[in-house]
Amino acid sequence: MTRKRLVVANWKMYLESADGAKEYARALKRKMKGLTGVEVAIAAPAPFISEVAAILESTPVRIGAQTVSGYTGAHTGEMSAAMARSVGADFAIIGHSERRALLRQGYEGQAFEPKINEQVHRELVQAASAGLMPVLCVGELAHSEDGAHVAFVAEQLRSALVGAQSLAGKLVVAYEPVWAIGKTASDAMKPAEVREMVIFIRKTLADILDRKLALKVPVLYGGSVEPDNARGLIEEGDVAGFLVGHASADVATFFEIVSQCKK
Ligand code: PGA
């Protein structure tokens, strides 16, 4: 693949003040000078998008939202995709497992996965129609010997992308096995297993989308990516980049991962 690798920082709620977010953005701006061969993006919490986007405006760093509403109109407390776009976001994480988990709580004991997938689809459609590039997160809750986890991921992809085939050229998929999130490098998925899942995701995308376009969808890996395992995962895992959580909370650590992804 000739396309540059993409490394997305998922700040989650790690940076709790606007001052901290601005300081990070300024430090990243300094580090970006002279960096080539890799694309960098930050998924910032909603209140920080605008200021972080302003600081990084003159750099190639892309700024995005961590989620957007699946709705428009009167929904107190939600952030619409259009709002995120208007303050400088150009992508949005859609269907992150931590957001799916919140929805799952509400559906305890019911057949909830289809409902969650439906909600993720709504958010994806909203993001795309506002001109935000969706970074669609999929990933199994646990690995299962009988392969049920593979079917789970396929269904997440299918239901999110139903009727959204035309998006293929603008879509990024992030494969994040939930069991590997928020741990340490040694708990992350092993590169060979990542590679297998990426092949599976590519095949599934080719079934859902136009085959040629599906090949253009970058498939990222996320789940305990740290400087210690980044190189192995990117080279042997055959991923197009990373979605980095806890290791993105510190700008120096994040930049170390970014540097390892240069081609
Ligand atoms: P982690 O998070 O790197 O802390 O595992 C990844 C993510 O949830 O996107």
PDB file of N, CA, C and O and ligand atoms in Angstrom, residues 10 12 14 96 98 176 180-183 222-225 243-246, ligand 1:
ATOM      1  N   ASN A  10      -6.447   8.895  20.332  1.00  0.00           N
ATOM      2  CA  ASN A  10      -7.772   8.945  20.938  1.00  0.00           C
ATOM      3  C   ASN A  10      -7.581   9.411  22.379  1.00  0.00           C
ATOM      4  O   ASN A  10      -7.266   8.625  23.259  1.00  0.00           O
ATOM      5  N   LYS A  12      -9.607  10.261  24.545  1.00  0.00           N
ATOM      6  CA  LYS A  12     -10.658   9.879  25.501  1.00  0.00           C
ATOM      7  C   LYS A  12     -10.902  11.052  26.470  1.00  0.00           C
ATOM      8  O   LYS A  12     -11.044  12.184  26.029  1.00  0.00           O
ATOM      9  N   TYR A  14      -8.574  11.674  28.926  1.00  0.00           N
ATOM     10  CA  TYR A  14      -7.296  11.740  29.643  1.00  0.00           C
ATOM     11  C   TYR A  14      -6.854  13.167  29.943  1.00  0.00           C
ATOM     12  O   TYR A  14      -6.304  13.442  30.998  1.00  0.00           O
ATOM     13  N   HIS A  96     -16.964   3.617  18.899  1.00  0.00           N
ATOM     14  CA  HIS A  96     -15.879   3.151  19.777  1.00  0.00           C
ATOM     15  C   HIS A  96     -16.449   2.192  20.825  1.00  0.00           C
ATOM     16  O   HIS A  96     -17.569   2.371  21.297  1.00  0.00           O
ATOM     17  N   GLU A  98     -15.984   1.838  23.888  1.00  0.00           N
ATOM     18  CA  GLU A  98     -16.402   2.405  25.176  1.00  0.00           C
ATOM     19  C   GLU A  98     -17.776   3.052  25.061  1.00  0.00           C
ATOM     20  O   GLU A  98     -18.545   3.083  26.020  1.00  0.00           O
ATOM     21  N   GLU A 176     -10.395  -2.915  16.878  1.00  0.00           N
ATOM     22  CA  GLU A 176      -9.957  -2.828  18.270  1.00  0.00           C
ATOM     23  C   GLU A 176     -10.588  -3.956  19.087  1.00  0.00           C
ATOM     24  O   GLU A 176     -11.748  -3.822  19.523  1.00  0.00           O
ATOM     25  N   ALA A 180      -8.292  -6.198  24.499  1.00  0.00           N
ATOM     26  CA  ALA A 180      -6.900  -5.726  24.459  1.00  0.00           C
ATOM     27  C   ALA A 180      -6.790  -4.227  24.738  1.00  0.00           C
ATOM     28  O   ALA A 180      -5.695  -3.672  24.706  1.00  0.00           O
ATOM     29  N   ILE A 181      -7.910  -3.586  25.019  1.00  0.00           N
ATOM     30  CA  ILE A 181      -7.890  -2.128  25.192  1.00  0.00           C
ATOM     31  C   ILE A 181      -7.497  -1.735  26.613  1.00  0.00           C
ATOM     32  O   ILE A 181      -7.932  -2.366  27.580  1.00  0.00           O
ATOM     33  N   GLY A 182      -6.664  -0.702  26.710  1.00  0.00           N
ATOM     34  CA  GLY A 182      -6.364  -0.105  28.011  1.00  0.00           C
ATOM     35  C   GLY A 182      -5.418  -0.921  28.871  1.00  0.00           C
ATOM     36  O   GLY A 182      -5.417  -0.774  30.080  1.00  0.00           O
ATOM     37  N   LYS A 183      -4.623  -1.782  28.235  1.00  0.00           N
ATOM     38  CA  LYS A 183      -3.687  -2.606  29.013  1.00  0.00           C
ATOM     39  C   LYS A 183      -2.255  -2.164  28.714  1.00  0.00           C
ATOM     40  O   LYS A 183      -1.998  -0.982  28.576  1.00  0.00           O
ATOM     41  N   GLY A 222      -6.128  -0.969  17.043  1.00  0.00           N
ATOM     42  CA  GLY A 222      -6.102  -0.268  18.322  1.00  0.00           C
ATOM     43  C   GLY A 222      -6.260  -1.263  19.452  1.00  0.00           C
ATOM     44  O   GLY A 222      -6.933  -2.290  19.311  1.00  0.00           O
ATOM     45  N   GLY A 223      -5.639  -0.974  20.560  1.00  0.00           N
ATOM     46  CA  GLY A 223      -5.705  -1.870  21.729  1.00  0.00           C
ATOM     47  C   GLY A 223      -4.315  -2.039  22.295  1.00  0.00           C
ATOM     48  O   GLY A 223      -3.553  -2.884  21.847  1.00  0.00           O
ATOM     49  N   SER A 224      -3.971  -1.160  23.266  1.00  0.00           N
ATOM     50  CA  SER A 224      -2.674  -1.222  23.943  1.00  0.00           C
ATOM     51  C   SER A 224      -1.479  -1.084  22.996  1.00  0.00           C
ATOM     52  O   SER A 224      -0.486  -1.805  23.124  1.00  0.00           O
ATOM     53  N   VAL A 225      -1.606  -0.164  22.058  1.00  0.00           N
ATOM     54  CA  VAL A 225      -0.444   0.174  21.230  1.00  0.00           C
ATOM     55  C   VAL A 225       0.439   1.111  22.055  1.00  0.00           C
ATOM     56  O   VAL A 225      -0.038   2.121  22.587  1.00  0.00           O
ATOM     57  N   LEU A 243      -4.976   3.333  16.106  1.00  0.00           N
ATOM     58  CA  LEU A 243      -5.789   4.204  16.953  1.00  0.00           C
ATOM     59  C   LEU A 243      -5.214   4.004  18.358  1.00  0.00           C
ATOM     60  O   LEU A 243      -5.270   2.897  18.900  1.00  0.00           O
ATOM     61  N   VAL A 244      -4.633   5.065  18.899  1.00  0.00           N
ATOM     62  CA  VAL A 244      -3.866   4.948  20.143  1.00  0.00           C
ATOM     63  C   VAL A 244      -4.621   5.616  21.286  1.00  0.00           C
ATOM     64  O   VAL A 244      -4.951   6.805  21.192  1.00  0.00           O
ATOM     65  N   GLY A 245      -4.876   4.880  22.351  1.00  0.00           N
ATOM     66  CA  GLY A 245      -5.578   5.428  23.500  1.00  0.00           C
ATOM     67  C   GLY A 245      -4.624   5.969  24.545  1.00  0.00           C
ATOM     68  O   GLY A 245      -4.053   7.055  24.392  1.00  0.00           O
ATOM     69  N   HIS A 246      -4.399   5.193  25.615  1.00  0.00           N
ATOM     70  CA  HIS A 246      -3.649   5.728  26.763  1.00  0.00           C
ATOM     71  C   HIS A 246      -2.264   6.247  26.393  1.00  0.00           C
ATOM     72  O   HIS A 246      -1.802   7.222  26.970  1.00  0.00           O
TER      73      HIS A 246
HETATM   74  P1  PGA B   1      -5.676   1.903  24.390  1.00  0.00           P
HETATM   75  O1  PGA B   1      -7.050   2.408  23.762  1.00  0.00           O
HETATM   76  O2  PGA B   1      -4.580   2.265  23.434  1.00  0.00           O
HETATM   77  O3  PGA B   1      -5.571   2.576  25.702  1.00  0.00           O
HETATM   78  O4  PGA B   1      -5.801   0.406  24.514  1.00  0.00           O
HETATM   79  C1  PGA B   1      -7.317   2.279  22.405  1.00  0.00           C
HETATM   80  C2  PGA B   1      -8.701   2.772  22.121  1.00  0.00           C
HETATM   81  O5  PGA B   1      -9.587   2.518  22.946  1.00  0.00           O
HETATM   82  O6  PGA B   1      -8.955   3.420  21.102  1.00  0.00           O
END
